[in-house]
């Protein structure tokens, strides 16, 4: 088969890590008989510098015409500490989520046995963690209006709004995943305080009825933040609203001790998008030291979820697992004898060529 992939490398280490993912995809295509066509598009700070917009129309058009988007990272320190800046790179990401209707962000959180010592948690607590975080991505505080400041500037407000259909579709997705896993869904909210959370609970209960044998429980977000580090292996699928999910998915991402290896998918009503969860890591940009595994595993998620190429996705995951076992890892995982970004990517691509 042939697939069109929009390649949005973005800022910082984005270009380096996406290049390795492309190498690995090309190797996978060779072995399994698929053609992947990559077309580059501008986004983020790189796009502002060239066009003035963090998400130029052509990029959006490219995404709409493609079968999937492979995304690197967004963000540049020159925009971070300047409140006067009017256009920010992150606006490109939010606009893309909205325009592509990417209502769910899916992040698997798994420990790699060979890397368990890297976890900030005790080994016996981190062991066997296997969580799927499902974060609502186009609603809540991020997009609710009104948002702004009073005339005199001393009051500011954001609005958290959720409609039943927005909750239904993302909870349904979480239930679908749970059915393929341990059939447990934890809905995280703040229903003791927030009206939106009470609608979440009510709606989630109704959705659960569609799935006979699903085990759904509800947890307040403050408690969930605590349980995630006390007993992470007790979770299966977690589903929550946008802001809670933003915070909890960062918390969950460090459990494995190797944030550089964590992939994610954003899916919705149009082209799905796949990206590593690490940011643009500007200090490492251009040095060939960033860990490409998160992006390579995001490419594997793309094959699995967007193209239904399960075997091919499995081959990439296996290759990444083997690279870790063989100690072919970047400086974040091995400060003493690190491999470079490109050496790591080459090894993984080569593994696929030799073994499949
Ligand atoms: C994420 C990021 C974004 C968010 C930023 C860059 C807008 O933190 O993808 O989690 O807050 O959603
Ligand atoms: Mn975030």
Tab-separated table of C-alpha atoms and ligand atoms in Angstrom:
chain	number	residue	atom	x	y	z
A	1	UNK	CA	0.000	0.000	0.000
A	2	UNK	CA	0.961	3.654	-0.356
A	3	UNK	CA	0.571	6.213	2.388
A	4	UNK	CA	0.922	9.995	2.411
A	5	UNK	CA	2.560	11.366	5.521
A	6	UNK	CA	2.755	15.065	6.356
A	7	UNK	CA	6.103	15.616	8.038
A	8	UNK	CA	6.017	18.554	10.444
A	9	UNK	CA	9.453	18.575	12.018
A	10	UNK	CA	8.892	21.842	13.901
A	11	UNK	CA	11.398	23.355	16.306
A	12	UNK	CA	14.437	22.423	18.383
A	13	UNK	CA	15.295	18.744	18.114
A	14	UNK	CA	12.164	18.107	15.997
A	15	UNK	CA	14.017	17.913	12.659
A	16	UNK	CA	16.618	15.457	13.998
A	17	UNK	CA	14.224	13.027	15.651
A	18	UNK	CA	11.725	13.020	12.787
A	19	UNK	CA	14.531	12.270	10.350
A	20	UNK	CA	15.308	9.068	12.265
A	21	UNK	CA	11.642	8.097	12.324
A	22	UNK	CA	11.508	8.523	8.529
A	23	UNK	CA	14.551	6.256	8.136
A	24	UNK	CA	12.859	3.606	10.241
A	25	UNK	CA	9.587	3.943	8.327
A	26	UNK	CA	11.408	3.620	5.007
A	27	UNK	CA	13.167	0.461	6.223
A	28	UNK	CA	9.821	-0.926	7.407
A	29	UNK	CA	8.230	-0.077	4.057
A	30	UNK	CA	11.028	-1.888	2.199
A	31	UNK	CA	10.629	-5.069	4.220
A	32	UNK	CA	6.845	-5.181	4.257
A	33	UNK	CA	6.173	-3.804	0.796
A	34	UNK	CA	4.682	-0.373	1.531
A	35	UNK	CA	5.495	3.057	0.150
A	36	UNK	CA	5.545	5.987	2.537
A	37	UNK	CA	5.553	9.414	0.862
A	38	UNK	CA	6.715	12.244	3.103
A	39	UNK	CA	5.890	15.897	2.435
A	40	UNK	CA	7.367	18.528	4.735
A	41	UNK	CA	5.386	21.439	6.184
A	42	UNK	CA	6.239	24.407	8.395
A	43	UNK	CA	4.896	24.796	11.922
A	44	UNK	CA	5.795	26.551	15.171
A	45	UNK	CA	8.656	29.012	15.577
A	46	UNK	CA	10.174	27.823	12.302
A	47	UNK	CA	6.920	28.806	10.557
A	48	UNK	CA	6.644	32.177	12.335
A	49	UNK	CA	10.192	33.054	11.261
A	50	UNK	CA	9.441	32.247	7.620
A	51	UNK	CA	5.780	33.229	7.206
A	52	UNK	CA	4.636	35.137	10.296
A	53	UNK	CA	2.114	32.419	11.145
A	54	UNK	CA	2.676	29.435	13.477
A	55	UNK	CA	0.381	27.317	11.283
A	56	UNK	CA	0.422	28.499	7.652
A	57	UNK	CA	-2.597	27.574	5.506
A	58	UNK	CA	-0.455	25.375	3.259
A	59	UNK	CA	0.578	23.274	6.237
A	60	UNK	CA	-3.012	22.765	7.284
A	61	UNK	CA	-3.970	21.921	3.715
A	62	UNK	CA	-1.094	19.419	3.552
A	63	UNK	CA	-2.285	17.770	6.780
A	64	UNK	CA	-5.851	17.510	5.498
A	65	UNK	CA	-4.687	15.845	2.282
A	66	UNK	CA	-2.400	13.373	4.078
A	67	UNK	CA	-3.185	10.018	5.662
A	68	UNK	CA	-1.320	10.905	8.855
A	69	UNK	CA	0.830	13.650	10.354
A	70	UNK	CA	4.220	12.902	11.883
A	71	UNK	CA	5.102	15.742	14.177
A	72	UNK	CA	8.407	16.600	15.888
A	73	UNK	CA	8.193	19.336	18.497
A	74	UNK	CA	7.135	22.919	18.934
A	75	UNK	CA	8.520	25.809	20.984
A	76	UNK	CA	11.450	28.170	21.061
A	77	UNK	CA	12.877	29.921	24.141
A	78	UNK	CA	12.903	33.275	22.387
A	79	UNK	CA	9.113	33.345	22.765
A	80	UNK	CA	8.874	31.913	26.271
A	81	UNK	CA	9.803	34.747	28.582
A	82	UNK	CA	8.397	37.643	26.644
A	83	UNK	CA	4.781	38.453	27.574
A	84	UNK	CA	4.694	41.074	24.811
A	85	UNK	CA	5.045	38.505	22.013
A	86	UNK	CA	1.761	38.369	20.082
A	87	UNK	CA	2.231	35.200	18.065
A	88	UNK	CA	3.528	32.114	19.859
A	89	UNK	CA	4.654	28.814	18.360
A	90	UNK	CA	2.248	26.872	20.640
A	91	UNK	CA	-0.688	28.617	18.948
A	92	UNK	CA	0.178	26.577	15.869
A	93	UNK	CA	-0.339	23.353	17.798
A	94	UNK	CA	-3.653	24.475	19.319
A	95	UNK	CA	-4.894	25.662	15.923
A	96	UNK	CA	-3.960	22.344	14.389
A	97	UNK	CA	-5.793	20.415	17.123
A	98	UNK	CA	-8.867	22.526	16.525
A	99	UNK	CA	-8.722	22.501	12.718
A	100	UNK	CA	-8.078	18.765	12.456
A	101	UNK	CA	-10.656	18.023	15.168
A	102	UNK	CA	-8.063	16.092	17.191
A	103	UNK	CA	-10.274	15.519	20.209
A	104	UNK	CA	-8.265	12.769	21.897
A	105	UNK	CA	-4.629	12.566	22.878
A	106	UNK	CA	-3.524	9.034	23.595
A	107	UNK	CA	-0.347	8.311	25.516
A	108	UNK	CA	0.741	4.829	26.465
A	109	UNK	CA	2.849	4.777	29.636
A	110	UNK	CA	4.903	1.629	29.946
A	111	UNK	CA	8.104	0.766	31.719
A	112	UNK	CA	10.947	-0.823	29.756
A	113	UNK	CA	12.392	-3.630	31.911
A	114	UNK	CA	15.946	-2.695	30.883
A	115	UNK	CA	15.391	0.907	31.983
A	116	UNK	CA	13.488	0.384	35.198
A	117	UNK	CA	16.374	1.753	37.274
A	118	UNK	CA	15.915	5.116	35.501
A	119	UNK	CA	12.483	5.564	37.062
A	120	UNK	CA	12.258	8.180	39.810
A	121	UNK	CA	9.982	5.682	41.586
A	122	UNK	CA	11.168	2.628	43.485
A	123	UNK	CA	11.629	-0.326	41.192
A	124	UNK	CA	8.873	-2.394	42.809
A	125	UNK	CA	6.399	0.471	42.437
A	126	UNK	CA	7.238	1.309	38.817
A	127	UNK	CA	7.356	-2.320	37.692
A	128	UNK	CA	4.421	-3.517	35.561
A	129	UNK	CA	3.082	-0.032	34.917
A	130	UNK	CA	0.970	-0.181	31.768
A	131	UNK	CA	-1.352	2.788	31.496
A	132	UNK	CA	-3.138	4.303	28.532
A	133	UNK	CA	-3.777	7.995	29.170
A	134	UNK	CA	-6.614	9.424	27.103
A	135	UNK	CA	-6.810	13.197	27.323
A	136	UNK	CA	-9.629	15.263	25.810
A	137	UNK	CA	-7.833	17.728	23.544
A	138	UNK	CA	-10.174	20.262	21.964
A	139	UNK	CA	-12.380	21.423	24.830
A	140	UNK	CA	-12.274	22.705	28.380
A	141	UNK	CA	-10.154	25.595	29.572
A	142	UNK	CA	-7.912	25.542	26.513
A	143	UNK	CA	-10.698	26.563	24.161
A	144	UNK	CA	-13.550	27.869	26.346
A	145	UNK	CA	-14.664	31.435	25.760
A	146	UNK	CA	-14.825	34.063	27.168
A	147	UNK	CA	-11.192	34.278	28.059
A	148	UNK	CA	-9.445	37.514	28.844
A	149	UNK	CA	-8.804	40.468	31.106
A	150	UNK	CA	-10.985	43.192	32.494
A	151	UNK	CA	-10.582	46.754	31.171
A	152	UNK	CA	-8.445	47.898	34.051
A	153	UNK	CA	-6.373	44.721	33.861
A	154	UNK	CA	-6.695	43.469	37.418
A	155	UNK	CA	-9.091	40.630	36.700
A	156	UNK	CA	-8.589	37.712	34.326
A	157	UNK	CA	-10.823	34.804	33.396
A	158	UNK	CA	-10.863	31.504	31.531
A	159	UNK	CA	-13.920	29.431	30.863
A	160	UNK	CA	-14.271	25.676	31.177
A	161	UNK	CA	-17.046	24.426	28.907
A	162	UNK	CA	-17.928	20.869	27.934
A	163	UNK	CA	-20.775	19.626	25.792
A	164	UNK	CA	-22.134	16.126	26.256
A	165	UNK	CA	-21.052	15.029	22.742
A	166	UNK	CA	-17.460	16.040	23.449
A	167	UNK	CA	-17.376	13.880	26.549
A	168	UNK	CA	-19.193	10.989	24.905
A	169	UNK	CA	-16.795	10.593	21.993
A	170	UNK	CA	-13.624	10.656	24.062
A	171	UNK	CA	-14.998	8.364	26.789
A	172	UNK	CA	-16.214	5.984	24.095
A	173	UNK	CA	-12.732	5.898	22.635
A	174	UNK	CA	-11.283	5.163	26.075
A	175	UNK	CA	-13.775	2.316	26.494
A	176	UNK	CA	-12.857	0.905	23.073
A	177	UNK	CA	-9.194	0.791	24.096
A	178	UNK	CA	-10.062	-0.689	27.478
A	179	UNK	CA	-11.950	-3.511	25.771
A	180	UNK	CA	-8.656	-4.499	24.097
A	181	UNK	CA	-6.843	-4.292	27.433
A	182	UNK	CA	-7.858	-4.971	31.036
A	183	UNK	CA	-11.340	-3.489	30.585
A	184	UNK	CA	-10.834	-0.901	33.285
A	185	UNK	CA	-11.473	2.831	32.753
A	186	UNK	CA	-10.731	5.442	35.402
A	187	UNK	CA	-12.515	8.733	34.785
A	188	UNK	CA	-10.580	11.557	36.441
A	189	UNK	CA	-12.474	14.703	37.398
A	190	UNK	CA	-13.219	17.173	40.154
A	191	UNK	CA	-16.921	16.428	40.473
A	192	UNK	CA	-17.031	17.628	44.079
A	193	UNK	CA	-16.401	21.173	42.788
A	194	UNK	CA	-16.921	21.574	39.044
A	195	UNK	CA	-20.166	21.509	37.058
A	196	UNK	CA	-18.286	20.303	33.973
A	197	UNK	CA	-16.931	17.372	35.998
A	198	UNK	CA	-20.431	16.413	37.078
A	199	UNK	CA	-21.481	16.331	33.416
A	200	UNK	CA	-18.392	14.195	32.719
A	201	UNK	CA	-19.429	11.679	35.388
A	202	UNK	CA	-23.023	11.510	34.260
A	203	UNK	CA	-22.070	11.123	30.604
A	204	UNK	CA	-19.287	8.611	31.266
A	205	UNK	CA	-21.720	6.415	33.231
A	206	UNK	CA	-24.116	6.417	30.280
A	207	UNK	CA	-21.321	5.518	27.857
A	208	UNK	CA	-20.168	2.667	30.122
A	209	UNK	CA	-23.642	1.113	29.794
A	210	UNK	CA	-22.894	0.587	26.075
A	211	UNK	CA	-20.012	-1.660	27.109
A	212	UNK	CA	-21.374	-4.527	29.138
A	213	UNK	CA	-18.378	-5.763	31.010
A	214	UNK	CA	-16.359	-2.604	31.425
A	215	UNK	CA	-15.157	-1.713	34.881
A	216	UNK	CA	-15.421	2.084	35.203
A	217	UNK	CA	-14.363	3.968	38.283
A	218	UNK	CA	-14.171	7.676	39.115
A	219	UNK	CA	-11.369	9.499	40.849
A	220	UNK	CA	-10.857	13.100	41.853
A	221	UNK	CA	-7.881	14.619	40.084
A	222	UNK	CA	-5.934	15.427	43.248
A	223	UNK	CA	-6.234	11.844	44.414
A	224	UNK	CA	-5.341	10.574	40.929
A	225	UNK	CA	-2.142	12.644	40.981
A	226	UNK	CA	-1.228	10.864	44.200
A	227	UNK	CA	-2.274	7.331	43.170
A	228	UNK	CA	-0.278	7.627	39.938
A	229	UNK	CA	2.978	7.692	41.865
A	230	UNK	CA	1.876	5.476	44.764
A	231	UNK	CA	0.432	2.632	42.778
A	232	UNK	CA	0.784	3.222	39.019
A	233	UNK	CA	0.239	-0.424	38.105
A	234	UNK	CA	-3.316	-0.229	39.464
A	235	UNK	CA	-4.420	1.809	36.422
A	236	UNK	CA	-5.412	0.572	32.994
A	237	UNK	CA	-7.085	3.298	30.885
A	238	UNK	CA	-7.407	6.807	32.310
A	239	UNK	CA	-9.699	9.315	30.595
A	240	UNK	CA	-9.947	12.947	31.570
A	241	UNK	CA	-10.587	16.496	30.422
A	242	UNK	CA	-8.008	18.682	28.688
A	243	UNK	CA	-6.247	20.518	31.518
A	244	UNK	CA	-6.248	17.629	34.008
A	245	UNK	CA	-4.952	15.419	31.205
A	246	UNK	CA	-2.193	17.866	30.329
A	247	UNK	CA	-0.921	17.760	33.894
A	248	UNK	CA	-1.444	14.061	34.632
A	249	UNK	CA	0.048	12.883	31.370
A	250	UNK	CA	3.270	14.748	32.135
A	251	UNK	CA	3.293	13.207	35.587
A	252	UNK	CA	2.687	9.748	34.133
A	253	UNK	CA	5.327	10.205	31.442
A	254	UNK	CA	8.207	10.208	33.907
A	255	UNK	CA	7.185	6.981	35.657
A	256	UNK	CA	9.135	4.919	33.140
A	257	UNK	CA	12.220	7.078	33.669
A	258	UNK	CA	12.687	7.520	29.954
A	259	UNK	CA	10.518	10.365	28.763
A	260	UNK	CA	12.533	10.442	25.534
A	261	UNK	CA	10.984	7.098	24.608
A	262	UNK	CA	7.339	8.022	25.081
A	263	UNK	CA	5.119	8.293	21.990
A	264	UNK	CA	1.667	9.769	21.551
A	265	UNK	CA	-1.213	9.919	19.114
A	266	UNK	CA	-3.837	12.608	18.653
A	267	UNK	CA	-6.891	11.380	16.884
A	268	UNK	CA	-10.194	12.835	15.867
A	269	UNK	CA	-12.417	13.695	12.980
A	270	UNK	CA	-9.745	14.298	10.314
A	271	UNK	CA	-6.098	13.272	9.789
A	272	UNK	CA	-4.534	11.765	12.939
A	273	UNK	CA	-1.258	13.124	14.300
A	274	UNK	CA	1.623	11.298	15.955
A	275	UNK	CA	4.340	12.903	18.032
A	276	UNK	CA	6.811	12.175	20.809
A	277	UNK	CA	5.794	13.664	24.127
A	278	UNK	CA	9.124	15.358	24.812
A	279	UNK	CA	9.326	18.987	23.826
A	280	UNK	CA	11.640	20.865	21.492
A	281	UNK	CA	14.589	20.611	23.940
A	282	UNK	CA	16.354	23.640	22.417
A	283	UNK	CA	19.599	23.069	24.348
A	284	UNK	CA	20.150	19.867	22.409
A	285	UNK	CA	19.095	21.130	18.970
A	286	UNK	CA	21.566	20.434	16.186
A	287	UNK	CA	23.883	18.366	18.406
A	288	UNK	CA	22.815	14.906	17.275
A	289	UNK	CA	22.243	13.838	20.920
A	290	UNK	CA	18.447	13.770	21.277
A	291	UNK	CA	16.685	10.449	21.809
A	292	UNK	CA	14.809	9.556	18.591
A	293	UNK	CA	12.965	6.602	20.175
A	294	UNK	CA	9.857	8.588	21.196
A	295	UNK	CA	9.356	9.693	17.588
A	296	UNK	CA	10.169	6.255	16.204
A	297	UNK	CA	7.606	4.701	18.546
A	298	UNK	CA	5.138	7.411	17.505
A	299	UNK	CA	5.692	6.243	13.923
A	300	UNK	CA	4.871	2.723	15.141
A	301	UNK	CA	1.643	4.041	16.681
A	302	UNK	CA	0.872	5.650	13.329
A	303	UNK	CA	1.239	2.346	11.490
A	304	UNK	CA	-0.943	0.625	14.052
A	305	UNK	CA	-3.693	3.197	14.618
A	306	UNK	CA	-3.853	5.138	11.350
A	307	UNK	CA	-2.989	2.408	8.815
A	308	UNK	CA	-3.894	-0.731	10.774
A	309	UNK	CA	-0.450	-2.194	10.014
A	310	UNK	CA	-0.105	-4.182	13.242
A	311	UNK	CA	2.793	-6.427	12.250
A	312	UNK	CA	4.795	-3.516	10.916
A	313	UNK	CA	4.141	-1.511	14.093
A	314	UNK	CA	5.203	-4.544	16.117
A	315	UNK	CA	8.450	-4.770	14.142
A	316	UNK	CA	9.339	-1.179	15.016
A	317	UNK	CA	8.491	-1.639	18.695
A	318	UNK	CA	10.567	-4.805	18.802
A	319	UNK	CA	13.507	-3.028	17.163
A	320	UNK	CA	13.352	-0.190	19.685
A	321	UNK	CA	13.152	-2.682	22.566
A	322	UNK	CA	16.195	-4.533	21.206
A	323	UNK	CA	18.166	-1.315	20.822
A	324	UNK	CA	17.612	-0.599	24.499
A	325	UNK	CA	18.638	-4.126	25.499
A	326	UNK	CA	21.747	-3.817	23.341
A	327	UNK	CA	22.639	-0.523	24.994
A	328	UNK	CA	22.236	1.420	21.741
A	329	UNK	CA	20.782	4.479	23.455
A	330	UNK	CA	21.377	8.222	23.589
A	331	UNK	CA	22.956	10.228	26.396
A	332	UNK	CA	19.703	10.645	28.371
A	333	UNK	CA	19.776	6.885	29.001
A	334	UNK	CA	23.500	6.224	28.988
A	335	UNK	CA	25.639	9.204	29.996
A	336	UNK	CA	28.827	7.105	29.911
A	337	UNK	CA	28.769	5.386	26.512
A	338	UNK	CA	26.016	7.164	24.594
A	339	UNK	CA	25.177	6.732	20.934
A	340	UNK	CA	24.150	9.693	18.808
A	341	UNK	CA	20.651	10.357	17.501
A	342	UNK	CA	21.546	9.127	14.030
A	343	UNK	CA	23.496	6.071	15.262
A	344	UNK	CA	20.474	5.028	17.301
A	345	UNK	CA	18.106	5.545	14.348
A	346	UNK	CA	20.445	3.687	11.975
A	347	UNK	CA	20.688	0.729	14.341
A	348	UNK	CA	16.903	0.475	14.642
A	349	UNK	CA	16.387	0.746	10.866
A	350	UNK	CA	19.109	-1.853	10.301
A	351	UNK	CA	17.531	-4.219	12.834
A	352	UNK	CA	14.312	-4.109	10.838
A	353	UNK	CA	16.145	-4.722	7.570
A	354	UNK	CA	17.947	-7.745	9.022
A	355	UNK	CA	15.095	-9.345	10.958
A	356	UNK	CA	11.932	-8.862	8.952
B	1	LIG	C1	1.156	19.220	25.375
B	1	LIG	C2	1.778	20.592	25.522
B	1	LIG	C3	0.807	21.618	24.958
B	1	LIG	C4	-0.450	21.601	25.812
B	1	LIG	C5	1.361	23.050	24.837
B	1	LIG	C6	2.671	23.082	24.083
B	1	LIG	C7	0.348	23.964	24.208
B	1	LIG	O1	2.112	20.841	26.835
B	1	LIG	O2	0.982	18.762	24.234
B	1	LIG	O3	0.830	18.596	26.380
B	1	LIG	O4	-0.499	22.245	26.873
B	1	LIG	O5	-1.384	20.916	25.435
B	2	LIG	MN1	1.542	19.308	28.217
